[in-house]
XYZ file of C-alpha atoms in Angstrom:
375
model
C 14.758 16.985 114.714
C 16.653 17.176 112.004
C 17.131 13.817 111.721
C 13.237 13.071 112.372
C 12.408 15.644 109.502
C 15.142 13.873 107.325
C 13.235 10.543 108.054
C 9.755 11.990 107.202
C 10.874 13.299 104.024
C 12.642 10.289 103.012
C 9.226 8.312 103.561
C 7.314 11.151 101.564
C 9.972 10.705 98.490
C 9.689 6.974 98.655
C 6.061 7.031 98.806
C 5.723 9.445 95.945
C 8.376 7.085 93.975
C 7.078 3.942 94.654
C 3.310 4.264 94.883
C 0.843 6.187 92.761
C -2.922 6.577 93.026
C -5.410 7.918 90.882
C -9.373 8.459 90.771
C -11.252 9.626 87.749
C -15.144 10.134 87.323
C -16.816 11.074 84.114
C -20.666 11.563 83.835
C -22.142 11.492 80.325
C -25.857 11.927 79.370
C -27.189 11.179 76.101
C -30.563 11.912 74.038
C -31.412 10.087 70.854
C -33.988 7.412 68.818
C -33.891 3.954 68.772
C -35.877 1.902 66.117
C -36.990 -1.606 67.095
C -35.218 -1.956 70.251
C -36.812 -5.656 70.704
C -35.247 -6.928 67.304
C -38.678 -7.900 66.224
C -39.499 -9.055 62.385
C -41.802 -7.164 60.194
C -44.364 -9.661 60.076
C -45.753 -12.641 61.842
C -49.064 -14.791 62.138
C -50.519 -15.825 65.339
C -53.728 -17.855 65.387
C -54.310 -16.958 61.698
C -54.184 -13.022 62.422
C -51.262 -11.401 60.365
C -49.345 -9.082 62.719
C -47.483 -6.251 60.916
C -44.583 -4.171 61.993
C -47.011 -1.472 63.123
C -48.208 -3.717 65.711
C -44.761 -5.725 66.414
C -42.021 -3.213 66.542
C -41.237 -0.689 69.634
C -39.406 2.450 68.937
C -38.926 5.435 71.108
C -37.042 8.798 71.842
C -34.419 7.550 74.543
C -32.567 9.461 77.208
C -29.075 7.697 78.698
C -27.635 8.578 81.626
C -23.836 6.948 82.725
C -21.385 7.334 85.504
C -17.879 5.977 84.919
C -15.540 5.692 87.766
C -11.786 4.601 87.651
C -8.909 4.167 90.409
C -5.718 3.090 89.583
C -3.054 1.995 92.241
C 0.527 1.289 91.710
C 3.036 0.577 94.248
C 6.697 -1.094 93.277
C 5.698 -4.361 91.223
C 1.810 -4.041 92.026
C -0.757 -2.418 90.162
C -4.668 -2.488 90.893
C -7.510 -1.281 88.589
C -11.096 -0.443 89.654
C -13.738 0.272 87.058
C -17.346 0.806 88.020
C -20.193 1.997 85.327
C -24.038 2.496 86.029
C -25.877 2.967 83.007
C -29.648 3.717 82.796
C -31.585 3.996 79.217
C -35.361 5.956 79.455
C -37.458 5.347 76.703
C -40.082 8.294 76.699
C -42.572 6.877 74.646
C -42.788 3.633 76.517
C -41.533 4.057 80.140
C -42.169 0.418 81.182
C -39.287 -0.683 78.580
C -36.738 1.370 80.078
C -33.721 -0.399 81.619
C -30.630 0.013 83.706
C -27.187 -1.886 84.116
C -24.477 -2.063 86.295
C -20.875 -3.052 85.111
C -17.874 -3.618 87.755
C -14.316 -5.079 87.164
C -11.375 -5.077 89.456
C -7.853 -5.968 87.792
C -4.605 -6.999 89.533
C -1.191 -6.964 88.163
C 1.954 -8.101 89.829
C 5.397 -7.529 87.402
C 7.693 -10.298 88.372
C 10.014 -8.812 85.650
C 9.834 -6.288 82.726
C 9.212 -9.151 80.257
C 6.940 -11.116 82.332
C 3.466 -10.188 84.198
C 0.973 -11.816 86.469
C -2.552 -10.585 85.914
C -6.239 -11.627 87.630
C -9.378 -9.775 87.347
C -12.815 -10.367 88.704
C -15.752 -8.904 86.903
C -19.650 -8.478 87.313
C -22.492 -7.184 85.476
C -25.975 -6.908 86.258
C -28.510 -6.064 83.516
C -31.948 -5.099 84.662
C -34.387 -5.490 81.493
C -37.374 -7.032 80.771
C -38.667 -7.995 77.411
C -41.974 -8.860 76.163
C -41.992 -12.410 78.191
C -41.943 -15.976 77.156
C -45.651 -16.162 76.475
C -45.529 -12.732 74.058
C -45.836 -12.875 70.318
C -42.278 -11.963 69.216
C -39.745 -12.078 72.096
C -38.830 -15.564 73.080
C -35.257 -14.951 74.925
C -34.751 -13.118 78.383
C -32.953 -9.885 78.273
C -32.217 -9.294 81.916
C -29.353 -11.439 83.544
C -26.411 -11.163 86.090
C -23.197 -12.344 85.386
C -20.060 -13.107 87.316
C -16.705 -13.981 85.986
C -12.758 -14.081 86.667
C -9.855 -14.340 84.468
C -6.166 -15.228 85.363
C -3.083 -15.326 83.150
C 0.329 -13.878 82.419
C 1.710 -11.277 79.945
C 4.946 -11.525 78.222
C 7.204 -9.427 75.980
C 9.529 -12.118 74.779
C 11.215 -9.665 72.356
C 11.317 -5.968 71.868
C 7.712 -4.375 70.975
C 6.110 -7.922 71.018
C 3.161 -8.478 73.722
C 2.167 -12.116 74.596
C -0.958 -12.653 76.932
C -2.011 -16.136 77.778
C -5.198 -16.243 80.175
C -7.823 -18.645 81.529
C -11.475 -17.740 82.411
C -14.903 -18.522 83.936
C -18.030 -16.898 83.812
C -21.538 -17.789 84.978
C -24.595 -16.180 83.733
C -27.956 -15.969 84.999
C -30.902 -14.964 83.021
C -33.759 -13.598 84.643
C -37.014 -16.037 84.278
C -39.037 -15.529 81.403
C -42.680 -17.039 80.915
C -42.409 -20.252 82.261
C -38.623 -21.068 81.754
C -35.376 -20.088 83.303
C -32.030 -19.872 81.832
C -28.432 -20.106 83.216
C -25.067 -21.076 81.849
C -21.410 -21.914 83.353
C -18.620 -21.167 80.978
C -14.993 -21.651 81.066
C -12.373 -21.345 78.585
C -8.750 -19.903 77.595
C -7.276 -17.452 75.060
C -4.321 -16.355 73.789
C -3.177 -13.112 71.919
C 0.015 -11.810 70.314
C 0.622 -8.508 68.914
C 3.813 -6.931 67.113
C 4.378 -3.244 66.796
C 6.972 -1.534 64.551
C 7.928 1.876 63.221
C 7.839 2.943 59.407
C 8.354 6.600 58.838
C 8.036 7.095 62.678
C 4.160 6.139 62.602
C 3.694 2.830 64.668
C 2.111 -0.323 63.013
C 0.578 -3.260 64.659
C -0.195 -6.703 63.738
C -2.049 -9.087 65.804
C -3.905 -12.469 66.109
C -5.787 -14.078 68.908
C -7.291 -17.405 69.640
C -9.990 -18.193 71.936
C -11.494 -21.692 73.038
C -14.538 -21.843 75.597
C -17.235 -24.465 76.418
C -20.574 -23.300 77.601
C -23.024 -25.643 79.578
C -26.565 -24.787 79.755
C -29.250 -25.669 82.131
C -33.003 -24.728 81.435
C -35.301 -24.895 84.203
C -39.119 -24.530 84.797
C -39.328 -20.990 86.531
C -41.536 -22.703 88.993
C -39.304 -25.895 90.065
C -35.737 -26.826 90.530
C -35.346 -29.728 88.348
C -33.328 -29.356 85.148
C -35.446 -29.606 82.180
C -32.735 -29.464 79.491
C -29.009 -29.059 79.007
C -26.863 -27.708 76.190
C -23.235 -28.627 75.814
C -21.595 -26.164 73.538
C -17.860 -25.621 72.595
C -16.877 -22.416 70.789
C -13.617 -21.442 68.782
C -12.841 -18.050 67.831
C -9.930 -16.083 65.831
C -8.914 -12.862 65.173
C -6.389 -11.511 62.888
C -5.716 -7.586 62.498
C -3.413 -5.095 61.208
C -3.294 -1.452 62.324
C -2.099 1.065 59.579
C -1.440 4.368 60.503
C -2.060 7.121 57.931
C -0.692 9.734 59.805
C -0.361 10.580 63.562
C -3.857 11.115 64.106
C -5.554 8.611 61.711
C -5.626 5.014 61.716
C -7.009 2.204 59.630
C -7.423 -1.210 61.360
C -8.444 -4.158 58.924
C -9.978 -7.692 60.847
C -10.955 -10.995 59.867
C -12.672 -12.980 62.602
C -13.706 -16.458 62.590
C -16.167 -17.768 64.901
C -17.540 -21.684 65.400
C -19.980 -23.293 67.749
C -20.115 -27.327 67.988
C -23.475 -28.492 69.547
C -22.160 -31.558 71.683
C -25.604 -32.276 72.909
C -27.975 -32.594 69.958
C -25.861 -31.745 66.931
C -28.466 -29.251 65.946
C -27.069 -26.041 66.631
C -23.568 -25.669 65.136
C -22.429 -23.107 63.036
C -19.419 -21.382 61.316
C -19.042 -17.317 60.922
C -16.840 -15.077 59.241
C -16.630 -11.411 59.759
C -14.455 -9.129 57.809
C -14.220 -5.977 59.069
C -12.772 -2.251 59.102
C -11.986 -0.058 61.786
C -11.307 3.830 61.566
C -9.653 5.869 64.388
C -9.111 9.605 64.564
C -7.403 11.542 67.544
C -6.074 14.977 68.082
C -6.193 17.207 70.841
C -9.601 18.087 70.963
C -11.426 15.366 69.075
C -11.815 11.579 68.817
C -13.597 9.494 66.702
C -13.767 5.617 66.350
C -15.918 3.882 63.338
C -16.212 0.226 62.382
C -18.113 -1.335 59.576
C -18.306 -5.430 59.703
C -20.260 -7.727 57.261
C -20.732 -11.055 59.286
C -22.114 -14.591 57.803
C -23.467 -17.384 60.136
C -23.834 -20.661 58.356
C -25.585 -23.290 60.513
C -24.841 -26.591 59.981
C -28.217 -28.669 60.666
C -30.789 -26.261 60.904
C -32.695 -26.013 57.811
C -34.631 -22.852 56.593
C -37.935 -22.649 55.660
C -40.613 -20.154 53.963
C -44.309 -20.178 55.011
C -45.194 -23.457 53.482
C -41.920 -25.931 53.893
C -38.516 -26.392 54.036
C -36.475 -24.625 51.212
C -33.671 -27.342 50.970
C -31.210 -25.052 52.412
C -29.351 -24.683 55.579
C -30.173 -21.703 58.113
C -28.023 -18.729 57.101
C -27.689 -15.406 58.698
C -25.858 -12.171 56.989
C -25.367 -9.156 59.643
C -24.319 -5.605 58.441
C -23.011 -3.882 61.260
C -22.050 -0.275 61.849
C -20.838 1.676 64.694
C -19.485 5.495 65.091
C -18.658 7.303 68.515
C -17.387 10.726 68.353
C -16.520 13.182 71.092
C -15.375 16.916 70.688
C -13.490 18.842 73.852
C -15.247 22.299 74.351
C -13.594 23.012 77.499
C -11.458 21.481 79.905
C -13.263 18.339 81.084
C -16.384 18.969 78.944
C -17.150 17.232 75.757
C -19.752 16.700 73.206
C -20.507 13.220 72.363
C -22.356 11.648 69.351
C -23.106 7.647 68.714
C -24.433 5.830 65.671
C -25.323 1.954 65.714
C -26.971 -0.021 63.117
C -27.474 -3.612 62.737
C -29.396 -5.186 60.032
C -29.788 -9.252 59.859
C -31.086 -10.570 56.722
C -31.660 -14.591 56.662
C -33.425 -17.263 54.265
C -35.619 -18.102 57.249
C -38.696 -16.611 55.991
C -41.811 -18.037 57.703
C -43.965 -15.873 59.036
C -45.626 -18.335 61.723
C -41.727 -18.543 63.169
C -40.774 -16.236 66.223
C -36.843 -16.882 66.044
C -34.393 -16.715 63.095
C -36.155 -13.942 61.438
C -34.942 -10.804 59.546
C -34.714 -7.723 61.837
C -33.240 -4.099 62.056
C -32.046 -2.117 64.854
C -30.467 1.101 64.871
C -30.027 4.021 67.219
C -28.353 7.652 67.182
C -27.787 9.995 69.878
C -25.949 13.153 71.006
C -24.875 14.265 74.469
C -22.512 15.832 76.971
C -19.682 14.128 78.862
C -17.894 15.696 82.099
C -14.707 14.454 83.108
C -13.864 15.248 86.837
């Protein structure tokens, strides 16, 4: 009897020592107002009729509802993480424009040694959102899509407080049919990141750099046919450099610079270079968490020429984005938080032709406040 009891105690101790699992749920609802959620220009001419922003721009009070489920399991050198996040946004003034999404990920890690870890991840996202359709006045791109993806790679710790990850990835994105067109693409590539941490005056600093290269192959179909109507072959290059500077134990600043480029291998028309200086601010104490970022993005197209309403203006197409985000939460009791969100994107461009549906200026902004429960 004693031997049997000792065996069960030993098995229980081994299970607790070498196997851990954790389930967490969060439920969040947030209400607010979104301006110009279809990212329409302020003015467009259709059949010799001028439509103004009162005709074009859709805005509404909204209500968000989201559930996030996380599962973590660890046993020995194995680690499994699951993430599932259904989301729904209701537009009160335009119910038919409401949409939902489902985002899910499964990640597996196997630690060969303290310095080498294998990782793999499978992803799925469904965005169930309808735009104005391909035959409408403003929006000519689909908003709904289904995405499948996978990543595999290794994480290395070559020396103290230095982390390197090398990953390969694949994505297949199938956009919902819009108008008489249907669009999809295959995407595959590799990415490398390196982050070094070090302490100054007992505060942890970080400096990091990352590189990404990928190929995206589009197919465009007639929605009522199965024959390919068009193909695109685009390559992308992306590089990031950041420095995380702690001001105190609670407050950090993260300057960041991003370079992004597209190479058009099919028509040599849609290539661009993009630069984006950014500043991130992060604050966290026992009850309050705030993260904010501000970025100024400049995108210069290499071949597409800008126009005014009369003719080409002798310049290549240029976009300038001013992006701002802020997310905050404050704990008011165990597991209960007040949350707030601010988002703003303003695009300006030298393409001012009021007959054009694409390449135009727009402003999209929203703000909301809500409640989050951690279970």
